[in-house]
């Protein structure tokens, strides 16, 4: 996701490639990013943030402690710390890095093509210019929703943050099911992807409730009704509830680890 943000801000001319520095432990990875994006690279986090206006923190939750140990007090005071780490609270970030101007955001993978959604919040120490920078980053990734309640970030993690994986799983299994009834694999993929894409766009284009849209497609005694009955018999609603709750609980656990 860090690479996606770098690519998006460069593509949308928010910054020049030479003004972006990316750090990573893998020299091979850095060489690839340098060739693809034209950015500066470094294996040193401290070197990468030197003179930065915005520091994007895009590491796995499990590695945050090591990054804090290296970076505490090293982020330039005028810089905005923009974190996309799942579960890790603002309090952890401000105290760990000894830095008060922090934005915590939860984007999702469609952000890589500018079609994502990002729920974000900010500390009171974020100045007007820094907030403008944060809004610009969120905008190039897709739609942004600001909230004054940090607790919404864990909720968003379970829904929109993890949501693409739920959707991909549904599509994956739908393609497999299509193959079992004789649909060629490539045709099955096209049918499923376009159906999901079109359904989402159609739902966005109307004021009708999703339940009404589903009902409009489901004629009594018809083919769709037969399929929906199977979902209901298998407790699809209950499984979805459990899945989202599991993701939410894990997001909260990550904040406490």
PDB file of C-alpha atoms in Angstrom:
ATOM      1  CA  UNK A   1       0.000   0.000   0.000  1.00  0.00           C
ATOM      2  CA  UNK A   2       2.942   2.326   0.635  1.00  0.00           C
ATOM      3  CA  UNK A   3       4.040   1.864  -2.963  1.00  0.00           C
ATOM      4  CA  UNK A   4       0.479   2.547  -4.125  1.00  0.00           C
ATOM      5  CA  UNK A   5       0.436   5.853  -2.251  1.00  0.00           C
ATOM      6  CA  UNK A   6       3.809   6.871  -3.682  1.00  0.00           C
ATOM      7  CA  UNK A   7       2.681   5.989  -7.211  1.00  0.00           C
ATOM      8  CA  UNK A   8      -0.612   7.849  -6.791  1.00  0.00           C
ATOM      9  CA  UNK A   9       0.862  11.098  -5.486  1.00  0.00           C
ATOM     10  CA  UNK A  10       3.447  11.079  -8.281  1.00  0.00           C
ATOM     11  CA  UNK A  11       0.915  10.219 -10.993  1.00  0.00           C
ATOM     12  CA  UNK A  12      -1.375  13.016  -9.838  1.00  0.00           C
ATOM     13  CA  UNK A  13       1.512  15.515  -9.694  1.00  0.00           C
ATOM     14  CA  UNK A  14       1.282  16.175  -5.966  1.00  0.00           C
ATOM     15  CA  UNK A  15       5.038  15.708  -5.821  1.00  0.00           C
ATOM     16  CA  UNK A  16       7.925  15.085  -8.165  1.00  0.00           C
ATOM     17  CA  UNK A  17       9.545  11.634  -8.059  1.00  0.00           C
ATOM     18  CA  UNK A  18      12.811  13.151  -6.884  1.00  0.00           C
ATOM     19  CA  UNK A  19      10.995  14.553  -3.832  1.00  0.00           C
ATOM     20  CA  UNK A  20       9.951  11.077  -2.672  1.00  0.00           C
ATOM     21  CA  UNK A  21      12.257   8.840  -0.670  1.00  0.00           C
ATOM     22  CA  UNK A  22      11.248   5.254   0.131  1.00  0.00           C
ATOM     23  CA  UNK A  23      12.968   3.097   2.716  1.00  0.00           C
ATOM     24  CA  UNK A  24      12.887  -0.684   2.930  1.00  0.00           C
ATOM     25  CA  UNK A  25      15.060  -3.470   4.288  1.00  0.00           C
ATOM     26  CA  UNK A  26      15.243  -5.135   0.865  1.00  0.00           C
ATOM     27  CA  UNK A  27      17.770  -3.591  -1.517  1.00  0.00           C
ATOM     28  CA  UNK A  28      16.242  -5.579  -4.383  1.00  0.00           C
ATOM     29  CA  UNK A  29      12.834  -4.117  -3.612  1.00  0.00           C
ATOM     30  CA  UNK A  30      14.266  -0.618  -3.430  1.00  0.00           C
ATOM     31  CA  UNK A  31      15.987  -1.016  -6.785  1.00  0.00           C
ATOM     32  CA  UNK A  32      12.691  -2.102  -8.317  1.00  0.00           C
ATOM     33  CA  UNK A  33      10.856   0.912  -6.859  1.00  0.00           C
ATOM     34  CA  UNK A  34      13.579   3.260  -8.020  1.00  0.00           C
ATOM     35  CA  UNK A  35      13.346   1.919 -11.574  1.00  0.00           C
ATOM     36  CA  UNK A  36       9.533   1.945 -11.654  1.00  0.00           C
ATOM     37  CA  UNK A  37       8.834   5.281  -9.954  1.00  0.00           C
ATOM     38  CA  UNK A  38      12.050   7.253 -10.284  1.00  0.00           C
ATOM     39  CA  UNK A  39      12.101   7.925  -6.540  1.00  0.00           C
ATOM     40  CA  UNK A  40      15.037   8.157  -4.154  1.00  0.00           C
ATOM     41  CA  UNK A  41      15.569   5.102  -1.961  1.00  0.00           C
ATOM     42  CA  UNK A  42      17.351   4.200   1.246  1.00  0.00           C
ATOM     43  CA  UNK A  43      17.732   1.275   3.644  1.00  0.00           C
ATOM     44  CA  UNK A  44      17.762   3.801   6.501  1.00  0.00           C
ATOM     45  CA  UNK A  45      14.434   5.079   7.814  1.00  0.00           C
ATOM     46  CA  UNK A  46      16.178   8.002   9.499  1.00  0.00           C
ATOM     47  CA  UNK A  47      17.825   9.028   6.242  1.00  0.00           C
ATOM     48  CA  UNK A  48      14.551   8.649   4.326  1.00  0.00           C
ATOM     49  CA  UNK A  49      12.635  11.104   6.550  1.00  0.00           C
ATOM     50  CA  UNK A  50      15.343  13.753   6.611  1.00  0.00           C
ATOM     51  CA  UNK A  51      13.747  17.060   5.554  1.00  0.00           C
ATOM     52  CA  UNK A  52      10.361  15.423   4.869  1.00  0.00           C
ATOM     53  CA  UNK A  53       7.051  17.305   4.871  1.00  0.00           C
ATOM     54  CA  UNK A  54       5.015  14.091   5.059  1.00  0.00           C
ATOM     55  CA  UNK A  55       6.163  10.744   6.440  1.00  0.00           C
ATOM     56  CA  UNK A  56       3.968   7.827   5.353  1.00  0.00           C
ATOM     57  CA  UNK A  57       4.183   4.941   7.784  1.00  0.00           C
ATOM     58  CA  UNK A  58       3.288   1.775   5.865  1.00  0.00           C
ATOM     59  CA  UNK A  59       4.763  -1.128   7.821  1.00  0.00           C
ATOM     60  CA  UNK A  60       3.203  -4.311   9.181  1.00  0.00           C
ATOM     61  CA  UNK A  61       1.783  -3.954  12.711  1.00  0.00           C
ATOM     62  CA  UNK A  62       4.191  -6.603  13.965  1.00  0.00           C
ATOM     63  CA  UNK A  63       7.239  -4.542  12.936  1.00  0.00           C
ATOM     64  CA  UNK A  64       6.110  -1.217  14.392  1.00  0.00           C
ATOM     65  CA  UNK A  65       8.039  -1.623  17.666  1.00  0.00           C
ATOM     66  CA  UNK A  66      11.316  -2.038  15.782  1.00  0.00           C
ATOM     67  CA  UNK A  67      10.586   1.035  13.661  1.00  0.00           C
ATOM     68  CA  UNK A  68       9.755   3.071  16.761  1.00  0.00           C
ATOM     69  CA  UNK A  69      12.995   1.985  18.419  1.00  0.00           C
ATOM     70  CA  UNK A  70      14.904   3.316  15.418  1.00  0.00           C
ATOM     71  CA  UNK A  71      12.829   6.439  14.732  1.00  0.00           C
ATOM     72  CA  UNK A  72      11.732   7.843  18.111  1.00  0.00           C
ATOM     73  CA  UNK A  73      12.360  11.579  18.055  1.00  0.00           C
ATOM     74  CA  UNK A  74      13.823  11.428  14.535  1.00  0.00           C
ATOM     75  CA  UNK A  75      10.830  12.647  12.507  1.00  0.00           C
ATOM     76  CA  UNK A  76      11.210  16.355  11.624  1.00  0.00           C
ATOM     77  CA  UNK A  77       8.910  18.472  13.800  1.00  0.00           C
ATOM     78  CA  UNK A  78       7.250  20.264  10.828  1.00  0.00           C
ATOM     79  CA  UNK A  79       6.404  16.924   9.200  1.00  0.00           C
ATOM     80  CA  UNK A  80       3.047  15.152   9.180  1.00  0.00           C
ATOM     81  CA  UNK A  81       3.142  11.484  10.230  1.00  0.00           C
ATOM     82  CA  UNK A  82       0.602   9.648   8.060  1.00  0.00           C
ATOM     83  CA  UNK A  83       0.016   6.096   9.314  1.00  0.00           C
ATOM     84  CA  UNK A  84      -1.867   3.350   7.487  1.00  0.00           C
ATOM     85  CA  UNK A  85      -0.972   0.619   9.999  1.00  0.00           C
ATOM     86  CA  UNK A  86      -3.992  -1.490  10.912  1.00  0.00           C
ATOM     87  CA  UNK A  87      -4.963  -1.402  14.565  1.00  0.00           C
ATOM     88  CA  UNK A  88      -2.158   0.779  15.881  1.00  0.00           C
ATOM     89  CA  UNK A  89      -3.639   3.680  17.809  1.00  0.00           C
ATOM     90  CA  UNK A  90      -2.701   7.352  17.607  1.00  0.00           C
ATOM     91  CA  UNK A  91      -1.604   7.286  21.240  1.00  0.00           C
ATOM     92  CA  UNK A  92       0.924   4.565  20.399  1.00  0.00           C
ATOM     93  CA  UNK A  93       2.227   6.594  17.481  1.00  0.00           C
ATOM     94  CA  UNK A  94       2.494   9.968  19.215  1.00  0.00           C
ATOM     95  CA  UNK A  95       4.222   8.550  22.291  1.00  0.00           C
ATOM     96  CA  UNK A  96       6.378   6.069  20.392  1.00  0.00           C
ATOM     97  CA  UNK A  97       7.695   8.519  17.808  1.00  0.00           C
ATOM     98  CA  UNK A  98       7.612  11.549  20.130  1.00  0.00           C
ATOM     99  CA  UNK A  99       5.641  13.330  17.437  1.00  0.00           C
ATOM    100  CA  UNK A 100       2.216  14.946  17.796  1.00  0.00           C
ATOM    101  CA  UNK A 101       1.100  15.802  14.242  1.00  0.00           C
ATOM    102  CA  UNK A 102      -0.374  12.433  13.265  1.00  0.00           C
ATOM    103  CA  UNK A 103      -2.990  11.245  10.790  1.00  0.00           C
ATOM    104  CA  UNK A 104      -4.228   7.686  11.094  1.00  0.00           C
ATOM    105  CA  UNK A 105      -5.893   6.312   7.967  1.00  0.00           C
ATOM    106  CA  UNK A 106      -7.396   3.035   6.817  1.00  0.00           C
ATOM    107  CA  UNK A 107      -7.351   2.737   3.010  1.00  0.00           C
ATOM    108  CA  UNK A 108      -8.113  -0.444   1.096  1.00  0.00           C
ATOM    109  CA  UNK A 109      -6.518  -2.190  -1.862  1.00  0.00           C
ATOM    110  CA  UNK A 110      -8.673  -0.585  -4.607  1.00  0.00           C
ATOM    111  CA  UNK A 111      -6.812   2.589  -3.604  1.00  0.00           C
ATOM    112  CA  UNK A 112      -4.041   1.274  -5.838  1.00  0.00           C
ATOM    113  CA  UNK A 113      -6.137   2.229  -8.873  1.00  0.00           C
ATOM    114  CA  UNK A 114      -7.742   5.327  -7.362  1.00  0.00           C
ATOM    115  CA  UNK A 115     -10.988   3.473  -6.587  1.00  0.00           C
ATOM    116  CA  UNK A 116     -10.515   2.891  -2.880  1.00  0.00           C
ATOM    117  CA  UNK A 117     -12.106   4.326   0.206  1.00  0.00           C
ATOM    118  CA  UNK A 118     -10.144   5.678   3.150  1.00  0.00           C
ATOM    119  CA  UNK A 119     -11.483   6.430   6.614  1.00  0.00           C
ATOM    120  CA  UNK A 120      -9.142   8.763   8.459  1.00  0.00           C
ATOM    121  CA  UNK A 121      -8.705  10.935  11.517  1.00  0.00           C
ATOM    122  CA  UNK A 122      -6.140  13.413  12.817  1.00  0.00           C
ATOM    123  CA  UNK A 123      -4.739  14.769  16.055  1.00  0.00           C
ATOM    124  CA  UNK A 124      -5.438  18.345  17.103  1.00  0.00           C
ATOM    125  CA  UNK A 125      -1.779  19.143  16.448  1.00  0.00           C
ATOM    126  CA  UNK A 126      -2.212  18.660  12.698  1.00  0.00           C
ATOM    127  CA  UNK A 127      -1.959  22.130  11.184  1.00  0.00           C
ATOM    128  CA  UNK A 128      -4.038  23.437   8.277  1.00  0.00           C
ATOM    129  CA  UNK A 129      -1.329  22.849   5.654  1.00  0.00           C
ATOM    130  CA  UNK A 130      -0.694  19.350   6.973  1.00  0.00           C
ATOM    131  CA  UNK A 131      -4.401  18.560   6.859  1.00  0.00           C
ATOM    132  CA  UNK A 132      -4.532  19.772   3.251  1.00  0.00           C
ATOM    133  CA  UNK A 133      -1.639  17.432   2.435  1.00  0.00           C
ATOM    134  CA  UNK A 134      -3.443  14.542   4.132  1.00  0.00           C
ATOM    135  CA  UNK A 135      -6.667  15.261   2.228  1.00  0.00           C
ATOM    136  CA  UNK A 136      -4.722  15.351  -1.041  1.00  0.00           C
ATOM    137  CA  UNK A 137      -3.187  11.940  -0.365  1.00  0.00           C
ATOM    138  CA  UNK A 138      -6.562  10.460   0.532  1.00  0.00           C
ATOM    139  CA  UNK A 139      -8.176  12.007  -2.557  1.00  0.00           C
ATOM    140  CA  UNK A 140      -5.753  10.444  -5.056  1.00  0.00           C
ATOM    141  CA  UNK A 141      -6.544   7.017  -3.588  1.00  0.00           C
ATOM    142  CA  UNK A 142     -10.300   7.386  -4.134  1.00  0.00           C
ATOM    143  CA  UNK A 143     -12.977   8.516  -1.720  1.00  0.00           C
ATOM    144  CA  UNK A 144     -12.135   9.732   1.763  1.00  0.00           C
ATOM    145  CA  UNK A 145     -14.256   9.917   4.905  1.00  0.00           C
ATOM    146  CA  UNK A 146     -12.963  11.941   7.846  1.00  0.00           C
ATOM    147  CA  UNK A 147     -14.083  11.070  11.355  1.00  0.00           C
ATOM    148  CA  UNK A 148     -13.402  12.642  14.711  1.00  0.00           C
ATOM    149  CA  UNK A 149     -13.726   9.227  16.360  1.00  0.00           C
ATOM    150  CA  UNK A 150     -10.611   7.072  16.184  1.00  0.00           C
ATOM    151  CA  UNK A 151     -12.664   3.995  17.151  1.00  0.00           C
ATOM    152  CA  UNK A 152     -14.216   4.141  13.666  1.00  0.00           C
ATOM    153  CA  UNK A 153     -10.836   3.178  12.189  1.00  0.00           C
ATOM    154  CA  UNK A 154     -11.021  -0.346  13.633  1.00  0.00           C
ATOM    155  CA  UNK A 155     -14.614  -0.610  12.449  1.00  0.00           C
ATOM    156  CA  UNK A 156     -13.565   0.462   8.954  1.00  0.00           C
ATOM    157  CA  UNK A 157     -10.709  -2.045   9.039  1.00  0.00           C
ATOM    158  CA  UNK A 158     -13.209  -4.882   9.481  1.00  0.00           C
ATOM    159  CA  UNK A 159     -15.513  -3.616   6.724  1.00  0.00           C
ATOM    160  CA  UNK A 160     -13.744  -1.652   3.985  1.00  0.00           C
ATOM    161  CA  UNK A 161     -10.152  -2.488   4.891  1.00  0.00           C
ATOM    162  CA  UNK A 162     -10.636  -6.261   4.832  1.00  0.00           C
ATOM    163  CA  UNK A 163     -13.716  -6.076   2.620  1.00  0.00           C
ATOM    164  CA  UNK A 164     -11.918  -6.492  -0.721  1.00  0.00           C
ATOM    165  CA  UNK A 165     -10.708  -9.919   0.447  1.00  0.00           C
ATOM    166  CA  UNK A 166     -14.289 -10.937   1.218  1.00  0.00           C
ATOM    167  CA  UNK A 167     -15.307  -9.796  -2.250  1.00  0.00           C
ATOM    168  CA  UNK A 168     -12.388 -11.574  -3.918  1.00  0.00           C
ATOM    169  CA  UNK A 169     -13.258 -14.787  -2.061  1.00  0.00           C
ATOM    170  CA  UNK A 170     -16.881 -14.559  -3.179  1.00  0.00           C
ATOM    171  CA  UNK A 171     -15.815 -13.977  -6.790  1.00  0.00           C
ATOM    172  CA  UNK A 172     -13.247 -16.770  -6.628  1.00  0.00           C
ATOM    173  CA  UNK A 173     -15.809 -19.280  -5.422  1.00  0.00           C
ATOM    174  CA  UNK A 174     -18.440 -18.047  -7.877  1.00  0.00           C
ATOM    175  CA  UNK A 175     -15.988 -18.640 -10.754  1.00  0.00           C
ATOM    176  CA  UNK A 176     -15.240 -22.141  -9.469  1.00  0.00           C
ATOM    177  CA  UNK A 177     -18.953 -22.879  -9.190  1.00  0.00           C
ATOM    178  CA  UNK A 178     -19.500 -21.652 -12.749  1.00  0.00           C
ATOM    179  CA  UNK A 179     -16.804 -24.029 -13.979  1.00  0.00           C
ATOM    180  CA  UNK A 180     -18.453 -26.987 -12.251  1.00  0.00           C
ATOM    181  CA  UNK A 181     -21.631 -26.468 -14.287  1.00  0.00           C
ATOM    182  CA  UNK A 182     -19.661 -26.276 -17.525  1.00  0.00           C
ATOM    183  CA  UNK A 183     -18.775 -22.603 -18.038  1.00  0.00           C
ATOM    184  CA  UNK A 184     -15.243 -22.253 -19.528  1.00  0.00           C
ATOM    185  CA  UNK A 185     -12.819 -20.724 -17.013  1.00  0.00           C
ATOM    186  CA  UNK A 186     -12.044 -17.501 -18.902  1.00  0.00           C
ATOM    187  CA  UNK A 187     -15.711 -16.896 -19.683  1.00  0.00           C
ATOM    188  CA  UNK A 188     -16.621 -17.576 -16.046  1.00  0.00           C
ATOM    189  CA  UNK A 189     -14.091 -14.984 -14.901  1.00  0.00           C
ATOM    190  CA  UNK A 190     -15.429 -12.351 -17.296  1.00  0.00           C
ATOM    191  CA  UNK A 191     -19.033 -13.035 -16.277  1.00  0.00           C
ATOM    192  CA  UNK A 192     -18.288 -12.829 -12.560  1.00  0.00           C
ATOM    193  CA  UNK A 193     -16.026  -9.770 -12.616  1.00  0.00           C
ATOM    194  CA  UNK A 194     -18.392  -7.752 -14.784  1.00  0.00           C
ATOM    195  CA  UNK A 195     -21.404  -8.844 -12.739  1.00  0.00           C
ATOM    196  CA  UNK A 196     -19.793  -7.677  -9.488  1.00  0.00           C
ATOM    197  CA  UNK A 197     -18.561  -4.439 -11.062  1.00  0.00           C
ATOM    198  CA  UNK A 198     -21.891  -3.673 -12.680  1.00  0.00           C
ATOM    199  CA  UNK A 199     -23.869  -4.539  -9.558  1.00  0.00           C
ATOM    200  CA  UNK A 200     -21.780  -2.183  -7.440  1.00  0.00           C
ATOM    201  CA  UNK A 201     -22.098   0.643  -9.971  1.00  0.00           C
ATOM    202  CA  UNK A 202     -25.840   0.050 -10.279  1.00  0.00           C
ATOM    203  CA  UNK A 203     -26.273   0.108  -6.496  1.00  0.00           C
ATOM    204  CA  UNK A 204     -24.360   3.406  -6.329  1.00  0.00           C
ATOM    205  CA  UNK A 205     -26.499   4.943  -9.068  1.00  0.00           C
ATOM    206  CA  UNK A 206     -29.830   4.453  -7.313  1.00  0.00           C
ATOM    207  CA  UNK A 207     -31.452   5.478  -4.061  1.00  0.00           C
ATOM    208  CA  UNK A 208     -33.045   2.063  -3.689  1.00  0.00           C
ATOM    209  CA  UNK A 209     -32.127  -0.093  -0.708  1.00  0.00           C
ATOM    210  CA  UNK A 210     -29.911  -3.099  -1.409  1.00  0.00           C
ATOM    211  CA  UNK A 211     -32.619  -5.419  -0.125  1.00  0.00           C
ATOM    212  CA  UNK A 212     -35.030  -3.936  -2.669  1.00  0.00           C
ATOM    213  CA  UNK A 213     -32.518  -4.331  -5.475  1.00  0.00           C
ATOM    214  CA  UNK A 214     -32.034  -7.972  -4.509  1.00  0.00           C
ATOM    215  CA  UNK A 215     -35.771  -8.511  -4.345  1.00  0.00           C
ATOM    216  CA  UNK A 216     -36.209  -7.015  -7.830  1.00  0.00           C
ATOM    217  CA  UNK A 217     -33.896  -9.686  -9.250  1.00  0.00           C
ATOM    218  CA  UNK A 218     -35.430 -12.513  -7.242  1.00  0.00           C
ATOM    219  CA  UNK A 219     -38.656 -13.710  -8.829  1.00  0.00           C
ATOM    220  CA  UNK A 220     -40.652 -16.133  -6.639  1.00  0.00           C
ATOM    221  CA  UNK A 221     -39.934 -19.694  -7.723  1.00  0.00           C
ATOM    222  CA  UNK A 222     -37.270 -18.557 -10.176  1.00  0.00           C
ATOM    223  CA  UNK A 223     -33.592 -19.364 -10.639  1.00  0.00           C
ATOM    224  CA  UNK A 224     -32.320 -16.574  -8.389  1.00  0.00           C
ATOM    225  CA  UNK A 225     -34.709 -17.551  -5.623  1.00  0.00           C
ATOM    226  CA  UNK A 226     -33.380 -21.107  -5.767  1.00  0.00           C
ATOM    227  CA  UNK A 227     -29.821 -19.819  -5.287  1.00  0.00           C
ATOM    228  CA  UNK A 228     -30.765 -17.395  -2.498  1.00  0.00           C
ATOM    229  CA  UNK A 229     -32.498 -20.210  -0.636  1.00  0.00           C
ATOM    230  CA  UNK A 230     -29.234 -22.159  -0.609  1.00  0.00           C
ATOM    231  CA  UNK A 231     -27.376 -19.142   0.820  1.00  0.00           C
ATOM    232  CA  UNK A 232     -29.999 -18.780   3.537  1.00  0.00           C
ATOM    233  CA  UNK A 233     -29.950 -22.487   4.400  1.00  0.00           C
ATOM    234  CA  UNK A 234     -26.169 -22.264   4.763  1.00  0.00           C
ATOM    235  CA  UNK A 235     -26.482 -19.293   7.159  1.00  0.00           C
ATOM    236  CA  UNK A 236     -24.695 -16.875   4.822  1.00  0.00           C
ATOM    237  CA  UNK A 237     -25.859 -13.928   6.940  1.00  0.00           C
ATOM    238  CA  UNK A 238     -24.478 -15.490  10.100  1.00  0.00           C
ATOM    239  CA  UNK A 239     -21.141 -16.311   8.490  1.00  0.00           C
ATOM    240  CA  UNK A 240     -20.749 -12.749   7.251  1.00  0.00           C
ATOM    241  CA  UNK A 241     -21.522 -11.418  10.718  1.00  0.00           C
ATOM    242  CA  UNK A 242     -18.936 -13.711  12.299  1.00  0.00           C
ATOM    243  CA  UNK A 243     -16.314 -12.798   9.693  1.00  0.00           C
ATOM    244  CA  UNK A 244     -16.662  -9.049  10.176  1.00  0.00           C
ATOM    245  CA  UNK A 245     -16.702  -9.418  13.961  1.00  0.00           C
ATOM    246  CA  UNK A 246     -13.529 -11.544  13.805  1.00  0.00           C
ATOM    247  CA  UNK A 247     -11.751  -8.900  11.736  1.00  0.00           C
ATOM    248  CA  UNK A 248     -12.896  -6.164  14.120  1.00  0.00           C
ATOM    249  CA  UNK A 249     -11.689  -8.069  17.189  1.00  0.00           C
ATOM    250  CA  UNK A 250      -8.323  -8.696  15.547  1.00  0.00           C
ATOM    251  CA  UNK A 251      -7.950  -5.006  14.686  1.00  0.00           C
ATOM    252  CA  UNK A 252      -8.503  -4.141  18.362  1.00  0.00           C
ATOM    253  CA  UNK A 253      -6.030  -6.831  19.436  1.00  0.00           C
ATOM    254  CA  UNK A 254      -3.359  -5.387  17.145  1.00  0.00           C
ATOM    255  CA  UNK A 255      -3.771  -2.059  18.921  1.00  0.00           C
ATOM    256  CA  UNK A 256      -3.068  -3.705  22.262  1.00  0.00           C
ATOM    257  CA  UNK A 257      -0.060  -5.761  21.173  1.00  0.00           C
TER     258      UNK A 257
END
